[in-house]
XYZ file of C-alpha atoms in Angstrom:
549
model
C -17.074 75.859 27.893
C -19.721 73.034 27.822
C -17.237 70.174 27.746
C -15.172 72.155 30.314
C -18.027 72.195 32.769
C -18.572 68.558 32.169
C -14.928 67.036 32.710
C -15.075 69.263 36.335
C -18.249 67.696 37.425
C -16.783 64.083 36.453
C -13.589 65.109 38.314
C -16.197 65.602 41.131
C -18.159 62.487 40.870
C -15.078 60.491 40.510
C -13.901 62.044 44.032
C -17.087 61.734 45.838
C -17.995 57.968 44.697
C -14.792 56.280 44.444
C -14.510 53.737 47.891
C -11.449 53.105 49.685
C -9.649 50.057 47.650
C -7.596 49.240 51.109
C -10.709 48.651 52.908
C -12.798 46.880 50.471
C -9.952 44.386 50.110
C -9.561 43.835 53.663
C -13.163 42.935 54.128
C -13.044 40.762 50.720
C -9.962 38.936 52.534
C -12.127 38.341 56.149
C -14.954 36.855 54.095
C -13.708 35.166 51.044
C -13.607 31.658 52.753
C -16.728 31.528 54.422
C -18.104 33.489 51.421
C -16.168 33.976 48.572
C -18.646 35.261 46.025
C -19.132 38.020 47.971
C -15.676 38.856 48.604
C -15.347 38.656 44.523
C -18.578 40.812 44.116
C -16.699 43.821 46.799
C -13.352 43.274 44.595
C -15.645 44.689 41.492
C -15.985 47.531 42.712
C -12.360 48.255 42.583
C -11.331 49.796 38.786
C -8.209 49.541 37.903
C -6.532 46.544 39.995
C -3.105 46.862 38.553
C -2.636 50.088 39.262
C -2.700 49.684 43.045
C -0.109 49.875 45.260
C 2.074 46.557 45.591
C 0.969 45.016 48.530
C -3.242 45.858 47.848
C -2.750 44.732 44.581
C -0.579 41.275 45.339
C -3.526 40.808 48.032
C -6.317 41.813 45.107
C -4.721 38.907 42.788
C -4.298 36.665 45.688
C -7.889 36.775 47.164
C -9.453 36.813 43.703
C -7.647 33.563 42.811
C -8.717 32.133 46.159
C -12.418 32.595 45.998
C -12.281 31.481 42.448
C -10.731 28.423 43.262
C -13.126 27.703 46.882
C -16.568 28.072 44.798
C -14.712 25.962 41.692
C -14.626 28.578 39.420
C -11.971 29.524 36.621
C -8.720 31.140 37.562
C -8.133 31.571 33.721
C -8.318 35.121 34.180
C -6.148 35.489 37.628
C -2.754 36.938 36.366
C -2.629 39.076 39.275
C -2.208 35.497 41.229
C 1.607 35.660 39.491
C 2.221 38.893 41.132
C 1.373 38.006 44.570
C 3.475 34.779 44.246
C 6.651 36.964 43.555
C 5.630 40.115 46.041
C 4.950 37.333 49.195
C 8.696 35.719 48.047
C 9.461 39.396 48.699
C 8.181 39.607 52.042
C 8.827 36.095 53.217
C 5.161 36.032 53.686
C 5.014 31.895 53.799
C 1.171 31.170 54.473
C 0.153 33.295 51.659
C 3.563 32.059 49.577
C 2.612 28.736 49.824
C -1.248 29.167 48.762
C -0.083 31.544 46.120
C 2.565 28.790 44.748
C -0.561 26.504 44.682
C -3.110 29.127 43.014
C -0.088 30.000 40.717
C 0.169 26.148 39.276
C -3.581 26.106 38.312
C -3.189 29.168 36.629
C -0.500 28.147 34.494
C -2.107 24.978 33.976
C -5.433 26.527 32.890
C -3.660 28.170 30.404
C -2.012 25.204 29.113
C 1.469 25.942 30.256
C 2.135 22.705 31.765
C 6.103 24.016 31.808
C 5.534 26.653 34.250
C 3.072 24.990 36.212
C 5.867 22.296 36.748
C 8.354 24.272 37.940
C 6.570 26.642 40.179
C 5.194 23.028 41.622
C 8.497 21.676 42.638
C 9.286 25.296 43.837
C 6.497 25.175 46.144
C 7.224 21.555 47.458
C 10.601 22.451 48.267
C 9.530 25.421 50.692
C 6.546 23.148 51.923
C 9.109 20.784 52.992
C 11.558 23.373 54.477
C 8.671 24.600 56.390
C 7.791 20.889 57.262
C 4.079 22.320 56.474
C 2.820 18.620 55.542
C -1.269 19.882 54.721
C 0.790 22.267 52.033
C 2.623 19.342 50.786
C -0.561 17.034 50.055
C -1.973 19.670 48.731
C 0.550 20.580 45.901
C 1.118 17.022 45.377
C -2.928 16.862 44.751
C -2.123 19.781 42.122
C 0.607 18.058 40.701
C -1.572 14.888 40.019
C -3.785 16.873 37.959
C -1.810 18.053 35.524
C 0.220 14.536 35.180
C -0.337 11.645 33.228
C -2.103 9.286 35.402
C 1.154 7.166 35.180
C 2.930 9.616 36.866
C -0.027 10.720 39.205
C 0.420 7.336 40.953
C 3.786 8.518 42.088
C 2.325 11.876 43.958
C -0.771 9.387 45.299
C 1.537 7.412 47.563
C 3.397 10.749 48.523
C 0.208 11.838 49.616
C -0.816 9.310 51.929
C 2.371 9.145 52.997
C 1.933 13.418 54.417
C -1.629 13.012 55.075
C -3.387 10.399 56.382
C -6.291 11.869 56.065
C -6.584 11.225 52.679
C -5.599 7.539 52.820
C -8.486 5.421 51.169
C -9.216 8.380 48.731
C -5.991 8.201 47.535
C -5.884 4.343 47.083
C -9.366 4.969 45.354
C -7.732 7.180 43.082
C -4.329 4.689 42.897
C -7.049 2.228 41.997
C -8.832 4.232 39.360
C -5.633 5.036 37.699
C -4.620 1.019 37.450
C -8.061 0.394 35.876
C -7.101 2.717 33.217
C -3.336 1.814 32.420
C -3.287 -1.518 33.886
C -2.323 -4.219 35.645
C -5.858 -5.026 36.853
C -4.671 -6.848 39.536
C -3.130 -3.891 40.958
C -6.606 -1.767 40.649
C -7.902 -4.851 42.248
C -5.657 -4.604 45.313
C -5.728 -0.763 45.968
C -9.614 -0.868 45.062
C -9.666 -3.880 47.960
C -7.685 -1.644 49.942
C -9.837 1.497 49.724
C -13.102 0.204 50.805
C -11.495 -1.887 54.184
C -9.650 1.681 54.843
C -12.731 3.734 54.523
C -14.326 1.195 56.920
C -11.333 1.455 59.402
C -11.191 5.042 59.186
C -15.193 5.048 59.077
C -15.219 7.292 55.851
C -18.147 8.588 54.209
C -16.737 7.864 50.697
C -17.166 3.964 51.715
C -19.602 3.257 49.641
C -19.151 5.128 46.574
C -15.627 3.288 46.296
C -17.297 -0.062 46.774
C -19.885 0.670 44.235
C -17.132 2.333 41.428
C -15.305 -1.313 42.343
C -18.033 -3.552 41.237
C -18.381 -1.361 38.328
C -14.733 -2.071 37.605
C -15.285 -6.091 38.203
C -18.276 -5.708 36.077
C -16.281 -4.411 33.664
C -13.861 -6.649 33.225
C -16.477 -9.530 33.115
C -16.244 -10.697 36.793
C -20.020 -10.453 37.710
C -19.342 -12.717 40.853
C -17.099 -10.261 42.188
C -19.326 -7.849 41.318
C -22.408 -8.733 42.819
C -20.294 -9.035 46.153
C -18.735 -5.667 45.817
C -22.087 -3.558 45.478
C -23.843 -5.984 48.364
C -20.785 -5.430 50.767
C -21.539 -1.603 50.233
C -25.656 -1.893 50.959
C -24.441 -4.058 54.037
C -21.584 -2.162 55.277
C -23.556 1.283 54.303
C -27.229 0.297 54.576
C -28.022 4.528 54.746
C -26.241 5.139 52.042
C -28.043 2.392 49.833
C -29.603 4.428 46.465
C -31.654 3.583 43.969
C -28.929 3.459 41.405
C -27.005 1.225 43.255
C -30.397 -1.339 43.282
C -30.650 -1.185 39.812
C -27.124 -2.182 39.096
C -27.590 -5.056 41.063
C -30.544 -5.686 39.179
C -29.224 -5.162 35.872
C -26.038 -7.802 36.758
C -28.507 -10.712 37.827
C -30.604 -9.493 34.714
C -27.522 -10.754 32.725
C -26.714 -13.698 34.851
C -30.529 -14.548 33.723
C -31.514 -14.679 38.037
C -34.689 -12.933 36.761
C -36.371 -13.069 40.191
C -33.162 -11.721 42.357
C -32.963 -9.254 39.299
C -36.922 -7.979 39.827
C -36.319 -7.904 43.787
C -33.378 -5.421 43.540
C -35.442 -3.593 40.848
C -38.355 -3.469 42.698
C -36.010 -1.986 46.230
C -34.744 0.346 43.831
C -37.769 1.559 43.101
C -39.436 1.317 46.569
C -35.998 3.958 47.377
C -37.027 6.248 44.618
C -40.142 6.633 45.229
C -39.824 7.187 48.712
C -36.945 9.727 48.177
C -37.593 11.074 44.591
C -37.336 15.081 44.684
C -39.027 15.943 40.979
C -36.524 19.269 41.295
C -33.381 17.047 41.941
C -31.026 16.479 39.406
C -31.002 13.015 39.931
C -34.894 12.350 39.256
C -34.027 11.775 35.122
C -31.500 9.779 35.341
C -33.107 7.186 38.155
C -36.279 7.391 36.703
C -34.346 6.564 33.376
C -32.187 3.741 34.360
C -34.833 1.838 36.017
C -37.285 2.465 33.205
C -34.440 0.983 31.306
C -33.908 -2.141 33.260
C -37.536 -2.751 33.793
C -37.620 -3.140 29.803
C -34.901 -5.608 29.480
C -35.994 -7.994 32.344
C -39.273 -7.672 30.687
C -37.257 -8.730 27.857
C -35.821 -11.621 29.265
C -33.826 -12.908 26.828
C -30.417 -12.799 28.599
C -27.049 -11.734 27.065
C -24.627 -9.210 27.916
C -26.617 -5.299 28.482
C -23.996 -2.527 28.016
C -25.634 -0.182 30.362
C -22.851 2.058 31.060
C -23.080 4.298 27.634
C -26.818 5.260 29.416
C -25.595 5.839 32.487
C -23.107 8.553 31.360
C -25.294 10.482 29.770
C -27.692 10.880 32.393
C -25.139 11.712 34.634
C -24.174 14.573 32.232
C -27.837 15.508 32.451
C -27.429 15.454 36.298
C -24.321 17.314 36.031
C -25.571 20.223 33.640
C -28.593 20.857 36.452
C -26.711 20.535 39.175
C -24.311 23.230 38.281
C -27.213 25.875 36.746
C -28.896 25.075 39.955
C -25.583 25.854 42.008
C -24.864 29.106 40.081
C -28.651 30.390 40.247
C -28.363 29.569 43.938
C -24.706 31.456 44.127
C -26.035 34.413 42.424
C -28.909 35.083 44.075
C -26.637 35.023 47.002
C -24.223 36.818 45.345
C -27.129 39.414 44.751
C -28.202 39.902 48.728
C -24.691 40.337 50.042
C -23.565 42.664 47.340
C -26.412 44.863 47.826
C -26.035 44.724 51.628
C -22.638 45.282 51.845
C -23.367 48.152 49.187
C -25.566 49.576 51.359
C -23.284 49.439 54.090
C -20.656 51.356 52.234
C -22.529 53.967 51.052
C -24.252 54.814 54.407
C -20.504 54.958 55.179
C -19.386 57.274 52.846
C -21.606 58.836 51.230
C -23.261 61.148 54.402
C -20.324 63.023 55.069
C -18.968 62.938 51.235
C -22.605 64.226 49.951
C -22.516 67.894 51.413
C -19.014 68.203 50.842
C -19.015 67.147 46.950
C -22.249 69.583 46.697
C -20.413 72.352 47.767
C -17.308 71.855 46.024
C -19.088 71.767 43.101
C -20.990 74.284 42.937
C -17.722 76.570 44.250
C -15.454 75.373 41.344
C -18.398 75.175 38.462
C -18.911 78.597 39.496
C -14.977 79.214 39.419
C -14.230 77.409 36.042
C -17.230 79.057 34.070
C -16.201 82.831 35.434
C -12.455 82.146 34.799
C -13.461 80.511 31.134
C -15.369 83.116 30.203
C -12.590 85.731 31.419
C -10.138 83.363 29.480
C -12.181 83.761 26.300
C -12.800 87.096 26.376
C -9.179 87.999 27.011
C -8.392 85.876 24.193
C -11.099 87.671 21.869
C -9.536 91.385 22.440
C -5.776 90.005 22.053
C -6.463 88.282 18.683
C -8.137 91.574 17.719
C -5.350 93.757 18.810
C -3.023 91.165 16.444
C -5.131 91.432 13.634
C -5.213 95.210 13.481
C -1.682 95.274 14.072
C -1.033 92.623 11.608
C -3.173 94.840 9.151
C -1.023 98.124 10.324
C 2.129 96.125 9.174
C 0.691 95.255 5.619
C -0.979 98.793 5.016
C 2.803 100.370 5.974
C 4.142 97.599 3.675
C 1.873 98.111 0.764
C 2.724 101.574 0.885
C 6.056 102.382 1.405
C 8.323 103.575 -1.330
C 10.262 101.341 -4.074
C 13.112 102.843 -2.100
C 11.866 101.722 1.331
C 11.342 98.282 0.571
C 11.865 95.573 -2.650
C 9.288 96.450 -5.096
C 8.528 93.331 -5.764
C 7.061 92.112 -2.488
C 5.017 96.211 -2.113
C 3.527 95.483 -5.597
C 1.917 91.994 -4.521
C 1.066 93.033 -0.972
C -1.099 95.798 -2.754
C -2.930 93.608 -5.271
C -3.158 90.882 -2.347
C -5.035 93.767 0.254
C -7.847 94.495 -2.799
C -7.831 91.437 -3.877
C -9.243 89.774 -0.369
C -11.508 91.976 0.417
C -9.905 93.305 3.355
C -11.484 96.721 3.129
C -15.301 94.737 3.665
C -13.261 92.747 6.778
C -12.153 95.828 8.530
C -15.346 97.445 7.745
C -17.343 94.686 9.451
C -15.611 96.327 12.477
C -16.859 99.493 12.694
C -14.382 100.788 15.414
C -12.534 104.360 15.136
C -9.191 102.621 14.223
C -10.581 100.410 11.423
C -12.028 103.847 10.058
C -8.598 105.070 9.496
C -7.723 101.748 8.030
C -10.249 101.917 5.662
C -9.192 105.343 4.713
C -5.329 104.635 4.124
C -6.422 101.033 1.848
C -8.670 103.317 -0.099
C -5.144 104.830 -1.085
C -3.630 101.809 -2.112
C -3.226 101.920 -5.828
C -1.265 100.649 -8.655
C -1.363 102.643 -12.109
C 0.895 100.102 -14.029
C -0.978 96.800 -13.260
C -5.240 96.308 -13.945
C -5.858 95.662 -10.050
C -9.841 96.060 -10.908
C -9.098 92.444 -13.400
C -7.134 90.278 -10.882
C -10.348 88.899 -8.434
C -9.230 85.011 -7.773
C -6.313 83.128 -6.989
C -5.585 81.922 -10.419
C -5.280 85.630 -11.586
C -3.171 85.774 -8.435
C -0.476 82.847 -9.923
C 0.584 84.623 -13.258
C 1.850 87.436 -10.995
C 3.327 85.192 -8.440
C 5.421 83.249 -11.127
C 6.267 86.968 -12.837
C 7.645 88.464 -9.443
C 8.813 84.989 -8.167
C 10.748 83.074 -10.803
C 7.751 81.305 -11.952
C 7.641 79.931 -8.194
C 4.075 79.048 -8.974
C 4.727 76.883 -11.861
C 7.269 75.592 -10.708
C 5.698 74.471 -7.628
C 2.296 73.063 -9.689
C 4.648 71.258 -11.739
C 6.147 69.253 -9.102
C 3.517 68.866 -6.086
C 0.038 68.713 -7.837
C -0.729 65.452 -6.807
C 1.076 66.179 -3.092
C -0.364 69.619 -2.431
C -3.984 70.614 -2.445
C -4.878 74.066 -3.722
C -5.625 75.927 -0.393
C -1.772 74.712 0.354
C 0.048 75.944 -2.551
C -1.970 79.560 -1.819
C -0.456 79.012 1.266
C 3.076 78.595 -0.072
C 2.749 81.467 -2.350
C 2.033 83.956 0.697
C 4.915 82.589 2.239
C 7.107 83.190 -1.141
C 5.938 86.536 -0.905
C 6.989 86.977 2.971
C 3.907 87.445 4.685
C 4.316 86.350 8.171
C 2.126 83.766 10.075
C 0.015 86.696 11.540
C -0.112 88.325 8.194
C -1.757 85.259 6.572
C -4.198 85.094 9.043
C -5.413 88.287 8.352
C -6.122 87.415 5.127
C -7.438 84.421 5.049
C -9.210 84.987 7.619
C -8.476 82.110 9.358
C -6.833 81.662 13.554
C -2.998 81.519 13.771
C -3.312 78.446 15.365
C -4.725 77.184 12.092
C -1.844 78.466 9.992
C 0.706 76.880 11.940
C -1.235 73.254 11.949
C -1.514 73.958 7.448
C 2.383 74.509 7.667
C 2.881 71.503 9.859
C 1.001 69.302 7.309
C 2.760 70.682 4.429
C 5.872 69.795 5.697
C 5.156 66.225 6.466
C 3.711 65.914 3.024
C 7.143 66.943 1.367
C 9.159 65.063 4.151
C 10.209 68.133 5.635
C 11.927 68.586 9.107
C 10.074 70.986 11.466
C 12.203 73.807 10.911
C 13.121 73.761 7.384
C 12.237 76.318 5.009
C 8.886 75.690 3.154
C 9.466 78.160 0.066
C 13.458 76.935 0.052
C 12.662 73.339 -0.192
C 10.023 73.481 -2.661
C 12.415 76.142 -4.949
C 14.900 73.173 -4.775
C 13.072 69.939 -5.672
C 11.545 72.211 -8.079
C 15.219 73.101 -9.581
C 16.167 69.517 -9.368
C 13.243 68.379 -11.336
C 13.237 70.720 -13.840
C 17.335 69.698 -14.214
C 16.186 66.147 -14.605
């Protein structure tokens, strides 16, 4: 009754707290670009994604994959973004199609499936370009970059700039990057030339940062001349955007050219800028503060030669990396935290005031139903397993006492022994009802003058007789299924050799019907019996056939 009771109240719970999946993903859909943690923290709440209907649950896996990829997390886990590709194809939905084509590539490639990421690439191009949708086509040319040598990468570069202008001196940046690192040099010399005078033409904020990476590339390759005039042209082109770090480069390459002075001067306006802008809580404060330590010590030094300061510089940008993104995430989940409690709020306010009274009331009705129809249930059950067992006990009194003549003698003679033997008259006394009074009257006239009854208390008294009435069924049995059968089981078998039905046996073993049936169902898969063989018949003939053996 208890667990009953429980599994209605969770049917209740379940129908007065679960929200409306349609809705929640609509408002996850008209917020997920402005803010798409909270449209993942509302798609949470829904349990069981894949079991939505098609179009809530292609628009599930493609607004999940969406936000994931606007705040840069991983889509590692966005299967769901496969679906939505193939239900939009469906519905000749092209603005999610195309998205989904480009969500679908990262997947693949995220999971190291470069293959499929391919091929769903060039699928997507070829419907970008149908749709002459040239934003789309940058776009999955961008994605196709990434998961191409950088060889290769040059190729979807040019096709870039050639759809989106936009993207012009990034993409000769990148061009130029990707020359540094395969070669020729001259040609990461031309497209890094060709980068910064674009970004001035085009007045683009990246301006400096590609002038600075190109001295770093001359400096590289041992041009400090070139250099020098490459991080000067970005302090004079982009006098605002002038940093500290890009100071103490400058100072560390007339360091090594042994200009001391020029090299203090740029050290000393690096540090005038960090000083002036330091933020102790930025990200950046170790690794300035650490470069121009750095630098300080080797003009201090003085001695000239080449200073490798690049191995430095990585690592405290991966220092400035690691703090910018726990600061990002602490920052995203406290936001995170207010809209998903607001917008929790909002729901419940929603739903809950109508839902509260209702779910109240239908609980108490059918809590108050189930118990009353339980207990009714049980107690029905109670008087009809009583009415079998007295009936079941009528059938073996009539059968323990009818004549030799009436019925094989055999089967009366055990049936008597079997009635003393149990007990039964202490079961049926238990029950002190008028009708168990006459039972106990009729089993006190159960006899046998031929066989001891008074000697023959357990089961293995029981056997001898078994095997004398039954062709030594017992034996026979023990013989062949000792190590199959356990004891309780071959008693078992031995009732049924001596044709008690099911009801029978559960009279006098005391034990529900229900049980008796599951004991015959596991002796039959022990002895590789089908369900409706005989028990007694099958183990008679492996018995045979063993003993024959």
């Amino acid at each position: 009754m208890k667990n009953a009771v429980n599994f209605l109240i969770l049917i209740l719970l379940c129908f007065a707290c679960t929200p409306d999946a349609k809705e929640m993903i609509s408002h996850a859909e008209s917020v997920w670009q402005e803010y798409p943690d909270s449209a993942l923290s509302i798609l949470t709440r829904i349990d069981f994604p894949d079991k939505l209907a098609d179009k809530e649950k292609a628009d599930y896996g493609w607004i999940t994959a969406s936000a994931h990829y606007s705040s840069h997390k991983s889509l590692s886990t966005d299967s769901l973004i496969l679906f939505a590709l193939n239900y939009y194809k469906s519905k000749n939905d092209s603005l999610k199609l195309l998205s989904s084509y480009q969500l679908s590539v990262l997947y693949y490639a995220l999971k190291n499936d470069f293959k499929s990421a391919s091929l769903l690439n060039e699928e997507g191009l070829s419907l970008a370009k149908q749709l002459n949708d040239s934003i789309a086509i940058a776009e999955l040319y961008f994605i196709k970059s990434e998961i191409e040598s950088e060889k290769e990468a040059i190729k979807s570069y040019h096709q870039i700039k050639a759809y989106d202008n936009r993207f012009e001196a990034a993409m000769e940046y990148r061009i130029a990057l990707a020359y540094g690192r395969t070669g020729p040099r001259d040609s990461a010399i031309h497209y890094f030339e060709k980068s910064t005078k674009t970004a001035l033409l085009k007045n683009d904020r990246e301006g400096p940062h590609y002038w600075r990476n190109y001295g770093d590339f001359l400096y590289a390759i041992g041009d400090k001349k070139g250099a020098l005039g490459a991080m000067l042209s970005a302090i004079r082109y982009y006098p605002e955007y002038a940093n500290s770090n890009l100071y103490s480069t400058i100072a560390l390459i007339y360091t090594e050219e042994h200009q001391i002075d020029s090299a203090q001067y740029f050290l000393n306006q690096a540090k005038k800028i960090y000083q002036e802008r330091a933020d102790k809580d930025s990200p950046n404060y170790l690794t300035t503060n650490n470069t121009i330590l750095a630098i300080q010590a080797v003009i201090d030094y003085a001695k000239g030669g080449h200073i490798d300061n690049h191995q430095l510089g990585r690592y405290n940008d991966s220092i400035a990396k690691v703090i910018t993104k726990k600061q990002i995430e602490s920052q995203a989940e406290l936001k995170t935290i207010n809209l998903l409690e607001h917008n929790a709020l909002q729901l419940k306010i929603r739903h809950r005031n109508t839902q509260l009274l209702m779910s109240m009331l239908i609980s108490s009705f059918l809590i108050v139903a189930g118990v009353f129809y339980i207990y009714l249930r049980r107690k029905k059950q109670k008087l009809q397993e009583a009415e079998e067992k007295n009936e079941a006990l009528q059938r073996l009194l009539q059968d323990a006492t009818k004549s030799d003549a009436e019925k094989d003698n055999t089967t009366n003679f055990f049936k008597k022994i079997l009635l003393q033997q149990l007990g039964l008259i202490r079961l049926v006394a238990s029950i002190p009802t008028s009708q168990n009074q006459e039972l106990l009257q009729q089993m006190a006239q159960i006899s046998n003058d031929e066989i001891p009854v008074d000697s023959l208390l357990v089961w293995e008294d029981l056997y001898p007789i078994i095997d004398s009435v039954y062709d030594n069924f017992y034996s026979n049995m023990y013989s062949t299924f000792k190590n199959t059968l356990s004891d309780k089981e071959m008693q078992l078998c031995c009732l049924l050799c001596a044709e008690f039905t099911t009801k029978e046996i559960s009279v006098v073993t005391q034990q529900s019907v229900r049980t008796i049936y599951q004991r015959k169902t596991t002796i039959r898969q022990k002895l590789q019996m089908d369900e409706k063989e005989d028990i007694v018949s099958n183990i008679r003939f492996h018995s045979t056939k063993k003993m024959a053996n």
